[in-house]
Structures are given as structure tokens and as C-alpha cells.
Tab-separated table of C-alpha atoms in Angstrom:
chain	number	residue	atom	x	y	z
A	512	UNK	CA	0.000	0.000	0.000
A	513	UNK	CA	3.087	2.451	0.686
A	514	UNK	CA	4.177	1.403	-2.785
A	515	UNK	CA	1.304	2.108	-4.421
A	516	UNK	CA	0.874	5.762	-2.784
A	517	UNK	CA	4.111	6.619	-3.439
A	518	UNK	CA	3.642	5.710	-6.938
A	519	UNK	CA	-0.094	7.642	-7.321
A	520	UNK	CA	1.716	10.736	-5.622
A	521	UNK	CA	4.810	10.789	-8.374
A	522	UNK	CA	2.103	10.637	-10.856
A	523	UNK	CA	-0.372	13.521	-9.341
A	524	UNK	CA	3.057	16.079	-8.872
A	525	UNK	CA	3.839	15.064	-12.135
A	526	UNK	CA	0.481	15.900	-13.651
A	527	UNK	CA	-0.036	19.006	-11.190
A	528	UNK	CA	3.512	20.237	-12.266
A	529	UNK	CA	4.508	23.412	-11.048
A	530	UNK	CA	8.169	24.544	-9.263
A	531	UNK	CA	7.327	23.012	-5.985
A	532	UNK	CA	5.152	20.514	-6.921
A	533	UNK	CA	2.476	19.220	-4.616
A	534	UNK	CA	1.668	20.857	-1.396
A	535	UNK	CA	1.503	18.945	2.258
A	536	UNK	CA	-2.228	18.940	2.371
A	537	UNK	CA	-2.357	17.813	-1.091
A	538	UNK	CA	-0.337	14.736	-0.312
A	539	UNK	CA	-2.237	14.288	2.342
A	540	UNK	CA	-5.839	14.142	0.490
A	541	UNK	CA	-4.647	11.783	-2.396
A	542	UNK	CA	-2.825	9.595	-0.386
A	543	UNK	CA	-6.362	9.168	1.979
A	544	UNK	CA	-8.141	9.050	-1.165
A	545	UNK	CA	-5.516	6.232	-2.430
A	546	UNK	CA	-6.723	4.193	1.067
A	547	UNK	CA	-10.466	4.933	0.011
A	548	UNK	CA	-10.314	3.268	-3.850
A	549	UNK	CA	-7.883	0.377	-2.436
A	550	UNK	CA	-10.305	-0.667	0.479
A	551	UNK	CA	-13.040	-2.176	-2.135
A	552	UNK	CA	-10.122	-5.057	-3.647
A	553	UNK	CA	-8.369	-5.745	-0.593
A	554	UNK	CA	-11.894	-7.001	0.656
A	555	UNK	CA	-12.072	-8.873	-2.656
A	556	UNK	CA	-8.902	-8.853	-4.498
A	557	UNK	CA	-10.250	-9.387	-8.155
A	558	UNK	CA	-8.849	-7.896	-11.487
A	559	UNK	CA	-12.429	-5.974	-11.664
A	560	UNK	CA	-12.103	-4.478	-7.951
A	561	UNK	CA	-8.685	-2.637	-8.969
A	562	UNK	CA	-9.512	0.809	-9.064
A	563	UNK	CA	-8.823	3.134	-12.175
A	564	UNK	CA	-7.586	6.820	-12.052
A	565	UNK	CA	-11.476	7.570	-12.362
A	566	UNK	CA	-12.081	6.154	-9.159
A	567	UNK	CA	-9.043	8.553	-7.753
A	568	UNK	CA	-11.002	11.412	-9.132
A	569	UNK	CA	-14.394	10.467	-8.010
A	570	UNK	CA	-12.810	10.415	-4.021
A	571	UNK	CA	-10.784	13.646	-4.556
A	572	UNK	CA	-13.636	15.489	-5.549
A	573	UNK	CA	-15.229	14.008	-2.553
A	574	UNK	CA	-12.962	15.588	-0.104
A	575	UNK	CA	-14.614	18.379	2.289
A	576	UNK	CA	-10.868	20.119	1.479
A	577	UNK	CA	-10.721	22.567	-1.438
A	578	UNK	CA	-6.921	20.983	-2.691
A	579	UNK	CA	-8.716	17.491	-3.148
A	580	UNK	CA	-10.675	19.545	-5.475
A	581	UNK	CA	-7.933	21.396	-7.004
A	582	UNK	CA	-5.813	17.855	-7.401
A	583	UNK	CA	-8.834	16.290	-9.229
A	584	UNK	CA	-9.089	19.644	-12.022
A	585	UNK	CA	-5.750	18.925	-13.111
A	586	UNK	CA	-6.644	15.090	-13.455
A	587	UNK	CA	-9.787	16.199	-15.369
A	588	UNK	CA	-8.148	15.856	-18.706
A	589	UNK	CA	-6.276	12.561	-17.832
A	590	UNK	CA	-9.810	10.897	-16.892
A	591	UNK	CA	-12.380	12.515	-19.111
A	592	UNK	CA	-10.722	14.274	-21.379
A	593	UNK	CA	-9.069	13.623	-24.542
A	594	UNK	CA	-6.108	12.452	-23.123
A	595	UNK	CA	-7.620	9.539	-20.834
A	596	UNK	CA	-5.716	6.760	-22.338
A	597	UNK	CA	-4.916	5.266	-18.662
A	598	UNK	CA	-8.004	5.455	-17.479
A	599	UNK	CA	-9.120	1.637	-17.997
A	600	UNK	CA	-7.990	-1.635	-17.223
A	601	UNK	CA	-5.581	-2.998	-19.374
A	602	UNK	CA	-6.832	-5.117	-22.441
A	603	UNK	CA	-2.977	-6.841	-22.695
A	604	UNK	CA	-2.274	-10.303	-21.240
A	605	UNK	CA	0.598	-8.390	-18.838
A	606	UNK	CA	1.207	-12.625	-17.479
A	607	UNK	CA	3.498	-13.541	-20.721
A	608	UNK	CA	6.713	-14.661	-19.993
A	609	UNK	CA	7.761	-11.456	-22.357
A	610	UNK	CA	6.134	-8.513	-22.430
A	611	UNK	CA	7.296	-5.135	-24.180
A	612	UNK	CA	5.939	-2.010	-23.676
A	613	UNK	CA	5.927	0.470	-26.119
A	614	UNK	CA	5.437	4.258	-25.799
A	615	UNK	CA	6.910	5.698	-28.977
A	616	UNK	CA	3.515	6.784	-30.232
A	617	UNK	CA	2.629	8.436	-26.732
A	618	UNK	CA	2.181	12.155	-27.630
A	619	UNK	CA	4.297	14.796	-25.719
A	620	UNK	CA	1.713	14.907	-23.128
A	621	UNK	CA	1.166	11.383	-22.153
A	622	UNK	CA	5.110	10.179	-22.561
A	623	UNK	CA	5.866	10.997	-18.729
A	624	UNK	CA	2.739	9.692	-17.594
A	625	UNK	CA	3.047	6.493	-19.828
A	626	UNK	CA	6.721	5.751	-18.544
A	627	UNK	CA	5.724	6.271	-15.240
A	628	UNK	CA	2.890	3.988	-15.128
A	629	UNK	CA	5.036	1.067	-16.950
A	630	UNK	CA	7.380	1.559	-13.997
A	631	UNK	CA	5.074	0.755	-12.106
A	632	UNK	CA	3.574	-2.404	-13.683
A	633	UNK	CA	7.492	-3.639	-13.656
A	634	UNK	CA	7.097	-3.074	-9.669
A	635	UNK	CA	4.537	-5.004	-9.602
A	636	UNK	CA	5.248	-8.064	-11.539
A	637	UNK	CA	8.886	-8.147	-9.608
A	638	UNK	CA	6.981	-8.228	-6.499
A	639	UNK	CA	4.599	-11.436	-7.797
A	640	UNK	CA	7.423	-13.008	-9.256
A	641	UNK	CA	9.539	-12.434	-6.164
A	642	UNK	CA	6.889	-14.211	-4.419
A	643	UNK	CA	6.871	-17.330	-6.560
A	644	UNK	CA	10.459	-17.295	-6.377
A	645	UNK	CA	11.291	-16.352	-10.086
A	646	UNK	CA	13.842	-13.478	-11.509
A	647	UNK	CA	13.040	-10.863	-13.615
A	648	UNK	CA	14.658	-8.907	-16.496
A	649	UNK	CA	13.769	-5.579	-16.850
A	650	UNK	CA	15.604	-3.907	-20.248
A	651	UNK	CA	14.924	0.017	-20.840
A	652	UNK	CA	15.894	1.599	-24.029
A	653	UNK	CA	16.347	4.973	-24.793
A	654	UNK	CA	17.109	5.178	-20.828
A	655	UNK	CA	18.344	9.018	-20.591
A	656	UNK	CA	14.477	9.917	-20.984
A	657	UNK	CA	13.776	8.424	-17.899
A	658	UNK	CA	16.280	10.456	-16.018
A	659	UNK	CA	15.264	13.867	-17.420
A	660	UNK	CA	12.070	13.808	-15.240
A	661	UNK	CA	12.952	14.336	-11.519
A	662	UNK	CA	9.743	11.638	-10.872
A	663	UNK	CA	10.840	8.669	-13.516
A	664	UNK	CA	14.598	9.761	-12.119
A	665	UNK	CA	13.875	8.660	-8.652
A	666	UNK	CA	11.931	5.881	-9.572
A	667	UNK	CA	14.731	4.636	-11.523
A	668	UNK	CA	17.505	5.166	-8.590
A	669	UNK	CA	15.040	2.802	-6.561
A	670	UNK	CA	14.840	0.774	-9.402
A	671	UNK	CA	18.272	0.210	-9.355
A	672	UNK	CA	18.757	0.160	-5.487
A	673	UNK	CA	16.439	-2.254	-4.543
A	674	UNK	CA	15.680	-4.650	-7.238
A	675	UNK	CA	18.648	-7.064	-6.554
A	676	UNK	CA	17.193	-8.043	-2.968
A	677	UNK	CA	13.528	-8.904	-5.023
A	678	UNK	CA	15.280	-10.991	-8.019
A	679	UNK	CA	15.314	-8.118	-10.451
A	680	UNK	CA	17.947	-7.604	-13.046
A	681	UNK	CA	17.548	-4.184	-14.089
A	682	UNK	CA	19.696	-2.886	-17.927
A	683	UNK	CA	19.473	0.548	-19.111
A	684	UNK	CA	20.487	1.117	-22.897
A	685	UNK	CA	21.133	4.233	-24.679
A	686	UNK	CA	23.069	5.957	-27.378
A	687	UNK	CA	22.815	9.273	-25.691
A	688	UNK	CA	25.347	9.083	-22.883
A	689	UNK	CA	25.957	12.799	-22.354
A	690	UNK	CA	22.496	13.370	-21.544
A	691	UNK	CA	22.548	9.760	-19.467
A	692	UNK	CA	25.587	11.827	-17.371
A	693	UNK	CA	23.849	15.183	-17.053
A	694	UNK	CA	21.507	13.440	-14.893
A	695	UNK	CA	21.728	13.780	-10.786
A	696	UNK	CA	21.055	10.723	-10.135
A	697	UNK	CA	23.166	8.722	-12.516
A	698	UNK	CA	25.875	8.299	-9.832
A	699	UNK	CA	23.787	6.199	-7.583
A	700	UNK	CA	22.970	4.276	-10.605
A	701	UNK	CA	26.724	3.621	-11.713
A	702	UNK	CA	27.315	3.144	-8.251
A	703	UNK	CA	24.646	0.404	-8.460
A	704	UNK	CA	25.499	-1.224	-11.142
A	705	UNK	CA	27.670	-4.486	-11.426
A	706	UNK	CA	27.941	-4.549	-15.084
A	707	UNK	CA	28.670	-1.952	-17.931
A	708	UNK	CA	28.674	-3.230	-21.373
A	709	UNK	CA	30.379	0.145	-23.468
A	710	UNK	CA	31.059	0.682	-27.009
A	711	UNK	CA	32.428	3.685	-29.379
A	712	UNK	CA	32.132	7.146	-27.575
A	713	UNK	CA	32.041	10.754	-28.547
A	714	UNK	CA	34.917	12.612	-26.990
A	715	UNK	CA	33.205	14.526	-24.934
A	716	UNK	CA	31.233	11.461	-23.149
A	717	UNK	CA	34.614	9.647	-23.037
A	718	UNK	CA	36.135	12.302	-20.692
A	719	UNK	CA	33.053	12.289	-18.417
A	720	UNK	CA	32.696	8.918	-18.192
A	721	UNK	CA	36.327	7.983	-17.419
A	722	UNK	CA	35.816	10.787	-14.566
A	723	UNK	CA	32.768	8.459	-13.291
A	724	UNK	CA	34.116	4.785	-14.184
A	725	UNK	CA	37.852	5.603	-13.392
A	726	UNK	CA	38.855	4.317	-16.927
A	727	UNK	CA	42.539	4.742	-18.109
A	728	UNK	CA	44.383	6.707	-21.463
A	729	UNK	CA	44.766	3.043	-22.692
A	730	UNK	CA	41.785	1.560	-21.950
A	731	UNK	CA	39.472	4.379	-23.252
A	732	UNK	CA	41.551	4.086	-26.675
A	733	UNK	CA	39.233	0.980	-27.109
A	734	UNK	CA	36.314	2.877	-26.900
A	735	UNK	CA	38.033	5.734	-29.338
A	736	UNK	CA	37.180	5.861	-33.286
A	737	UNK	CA	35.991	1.781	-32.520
A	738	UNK	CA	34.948	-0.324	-34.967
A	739	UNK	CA	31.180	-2.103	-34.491
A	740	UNK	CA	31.213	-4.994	-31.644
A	741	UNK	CA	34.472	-3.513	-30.128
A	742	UNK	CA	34.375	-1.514	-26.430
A	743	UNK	CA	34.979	-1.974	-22.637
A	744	UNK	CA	32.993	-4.742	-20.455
A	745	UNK	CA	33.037	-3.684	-16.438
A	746	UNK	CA	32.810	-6.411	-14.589
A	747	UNK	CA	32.866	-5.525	-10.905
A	748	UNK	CA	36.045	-4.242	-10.360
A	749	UNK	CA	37.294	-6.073	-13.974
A	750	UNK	CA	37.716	-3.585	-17.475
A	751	UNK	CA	37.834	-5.838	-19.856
A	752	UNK	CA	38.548	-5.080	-23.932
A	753	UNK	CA	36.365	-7.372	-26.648
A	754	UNK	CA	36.026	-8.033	-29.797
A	755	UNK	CA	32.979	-9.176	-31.074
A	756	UNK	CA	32.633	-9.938	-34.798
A	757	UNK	CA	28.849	-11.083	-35.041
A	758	UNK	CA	28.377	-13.275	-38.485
A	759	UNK	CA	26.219	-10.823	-40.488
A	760	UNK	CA	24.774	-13.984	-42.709
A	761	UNK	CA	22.658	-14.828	-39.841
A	762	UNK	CA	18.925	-14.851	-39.880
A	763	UNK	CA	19.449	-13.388	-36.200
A	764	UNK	CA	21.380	-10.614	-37.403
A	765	UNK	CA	18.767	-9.924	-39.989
A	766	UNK	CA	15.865	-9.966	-37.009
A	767	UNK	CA	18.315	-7.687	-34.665
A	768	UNK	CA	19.915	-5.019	-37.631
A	769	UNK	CA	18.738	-1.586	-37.462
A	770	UNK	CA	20.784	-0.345	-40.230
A	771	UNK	CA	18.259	1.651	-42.836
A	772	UNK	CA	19.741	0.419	-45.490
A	773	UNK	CA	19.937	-3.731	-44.247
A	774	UNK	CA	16.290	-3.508	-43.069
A	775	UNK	CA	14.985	-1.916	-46.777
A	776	UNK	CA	16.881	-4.870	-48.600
A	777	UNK	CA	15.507	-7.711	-46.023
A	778	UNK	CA	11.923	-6.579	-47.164
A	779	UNK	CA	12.450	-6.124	-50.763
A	780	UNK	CA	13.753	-9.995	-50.461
């Protein structure tokens, strides 16, 4: 239950915005209200008692106090408007063995909101599959855009804190390491992390990150002008150079390529 009001609270100062976010009272109301929707499934724990942001609304504008109110006007658009895309219960089977979640079509308003909310889900399914004993792998592309919002940021640093002790393997991939590094909290996530997998760098990303992963002239000359498969692997207190010269007549290679011109020629074939 803490979990889950932290999480609603991220997402209402997200939505809410402003320089200092939400107010104490304002916590207070939602995370009441959060107690309120909850009560009805922990009586009766069914996929059709879990409440939906329009049950949040509904018990904010409830509240006798005028910020429950002014918490629920900024959710307005979110649950009736046009941009109410998480206001219903999913129609995805989220129980696969693999599931991706995709957010590239999000529009600019609901991109926060969406990564947010798939945070979530992934702190949920560790926690079941903690509970049947089973480890999870959690991969996040593109993963400077989750640092550039303060609430995805934070959830991320907890992310990486605590999902060892709950049998989650957490990787974050990008391309864009300078804006990876001009995030706060990417220090407690280096610090965090047992395993760095690094390829060809700009020279301005190389200096920074030597700063950060205490990398040597020599050793960041593998990571300088490199050819593809070629970089650094951290390994605990291990830098290690590779070479790795993937077969390019693969049908694998074909499936994993992102080169424009390789995909166009796969579906002409």
C-alpha cells in the first residue's frame, strides 16, 4: 500500500507540475483518497475491484478540502478528457513470460505519464514473481528519458537500489550518454550497477565517463574511433577489452539489424 501511494503521488506532482510541486495537504488528500479506492479489492482482491484513475477522481472530488478539489481539475483531462488513455484496465495479457511495452507513439503529453505507469507495472510483476520465487529482467531503451524527469529519475535510482534483494535484473540502454551523465542521479545508478557493457564514444562522453568509471588513457583508446562490436565490459572491479565480430549472414542478425539500409533490402527480399 506504501508502494502504491508513493507511486499515485509521483504521478499527481507530475500531472499538477509546477516549481514546488504538490503541497503537504495535497499529499495528504490523495494519499487518503488512495486508502479509500484500495479498500473495495483488498476485501475482494479481483482484477475488476482494482480501481482506475477515475475512481481517484471520483474520491478527490469528494474531499470536504478545497486541494482534493484542485488535485482532481488537473486530473480532469487525464480521466475525461481527450487524453484519458490510462483510465481503464488494461486489455494486454501483462502474465506472458515477455512482455514489451511500447510508448513511442505516446504524444508529448502522455510520454511521462506512460513511462511512469510502466514503472510501475514492472514493480509489480517483480513483487509477484519475487513471491513465486522467479527473476526478472527488466531492459529500458532509450534510458536518458527516464532520467530527465525528476519523478521517472527517482523511480529509476530505486529501481536500481532495490531490485537485486527482489530478483530483479535491471539494464538501461542508450546511445545518448551525455544526456545519461547530465543526470543527478546517474551516480547512484553507476554506483549500483555491477555490469557496464560500453562501445564507441564521442569525446566529450569519453572524458566524463572515465571521470565516473575511473577508466585509463589506454583503456578508453578501445572505446576511441571503434569499430562495431568492439568496447569496454566492467565487470565488478574487472575492465575488460572485446572483440565481437557477429556473423552478419545470420537470420538473427537480420531480425536484430537496425541499419536503414539492411532492413529496406531484407523486405524487398
Amino acid at each position: 500500500m506504501a508502494l502504491k501511494s508513493d507511486f499515485i503521488l509521483s504521478l499527481c506532482e507530475l500531472i499538477v507540475g509546477g516549481k514546488e510541486g504538490l503541497q503537504p495537504i495535497e499529499k495528504t488528500v490523495i494519499d487518503r483518497c488512495v486508502h479509500q479506492i484500495y479498500q473495495r479489492y483488498f476485501e475482494d482482491p479481483g482484477p475488476e475491484n482494482m480501481p482506475i484513475l477515475e475512481d481517484l477522481y471520483d474520491a478527490l472530488m469528494a474531499q470536504e478540502e478545497k486541494e482534493g478539489r484542485h488535485v482532481a481539475t488537473a486530473l480532469e483531462i487525464y480521466v475525461k478528457g481527450s487524453l484519458n488513455l490510462f483510465n481503464h484496465r488494461t486489455n494486454v495479457d501483462i502474465n506472458n513470460r515477455l512482455v514489451c511495452y511500447d510508448i513511442k507513439e505516446l504524444g508529448k503529453h502522455l510520454k511521462k505519464i506512460g513511462m511512469l505507469v510502466i514503472q510501475d507495472q514492472v514493480w509489480n510483476r517483480v513483487t509477484a514473481n519475487r513471491s513465486a520465487g522467479k527473476t526478472t529482467r527488466y531492459y529500458m531503451d532509450e534510458f536518458h528519458l527516464l532520467l530527465k524527469e525528476e519523478q521517472t529519475a527517482a523511480y529509476s535510482v530505486e529501481i536500481w537500489k532495490r531490485f537485486r534483494k527482489w530478483g530483479g535484473i535491471p539494464t538501461g540502454i542508450t546511445q545518448n550518454v551525455k544526456d545519461l551523465l547530465s543526470s543527478r542521479e546517474v551516480e547512484n545508478i553507476f554506483e549500483n550497477s555491477d555490469f557496464v557493457y560500453m562501445l564507441n564514444q564521442a569525446a566529450g562522453d569519453r572524458q566524463i565517463l572515465a571521470q565516473q568509471l575511473n577508466i585509463s588513457t589506454h583503456q578508453l583508446s578501445y572505446v576511441t574511433h571503434s569499430c562495431e562490436g568492439q568496447g569496454l565490459l566492467f565487470y565488478g572491479s574487472v575492465i575488460l577489452p572485446f572483440v565481437d565480430r557477429f556473423p552478419t549472414d545470420l537470420e538473427l542478425y537480420k531480425i536484430m539489424t537496425t541499419k536503414l539500409s539492411e532492413v529496406t533490402e531484407a523486405k524487398e527480399a
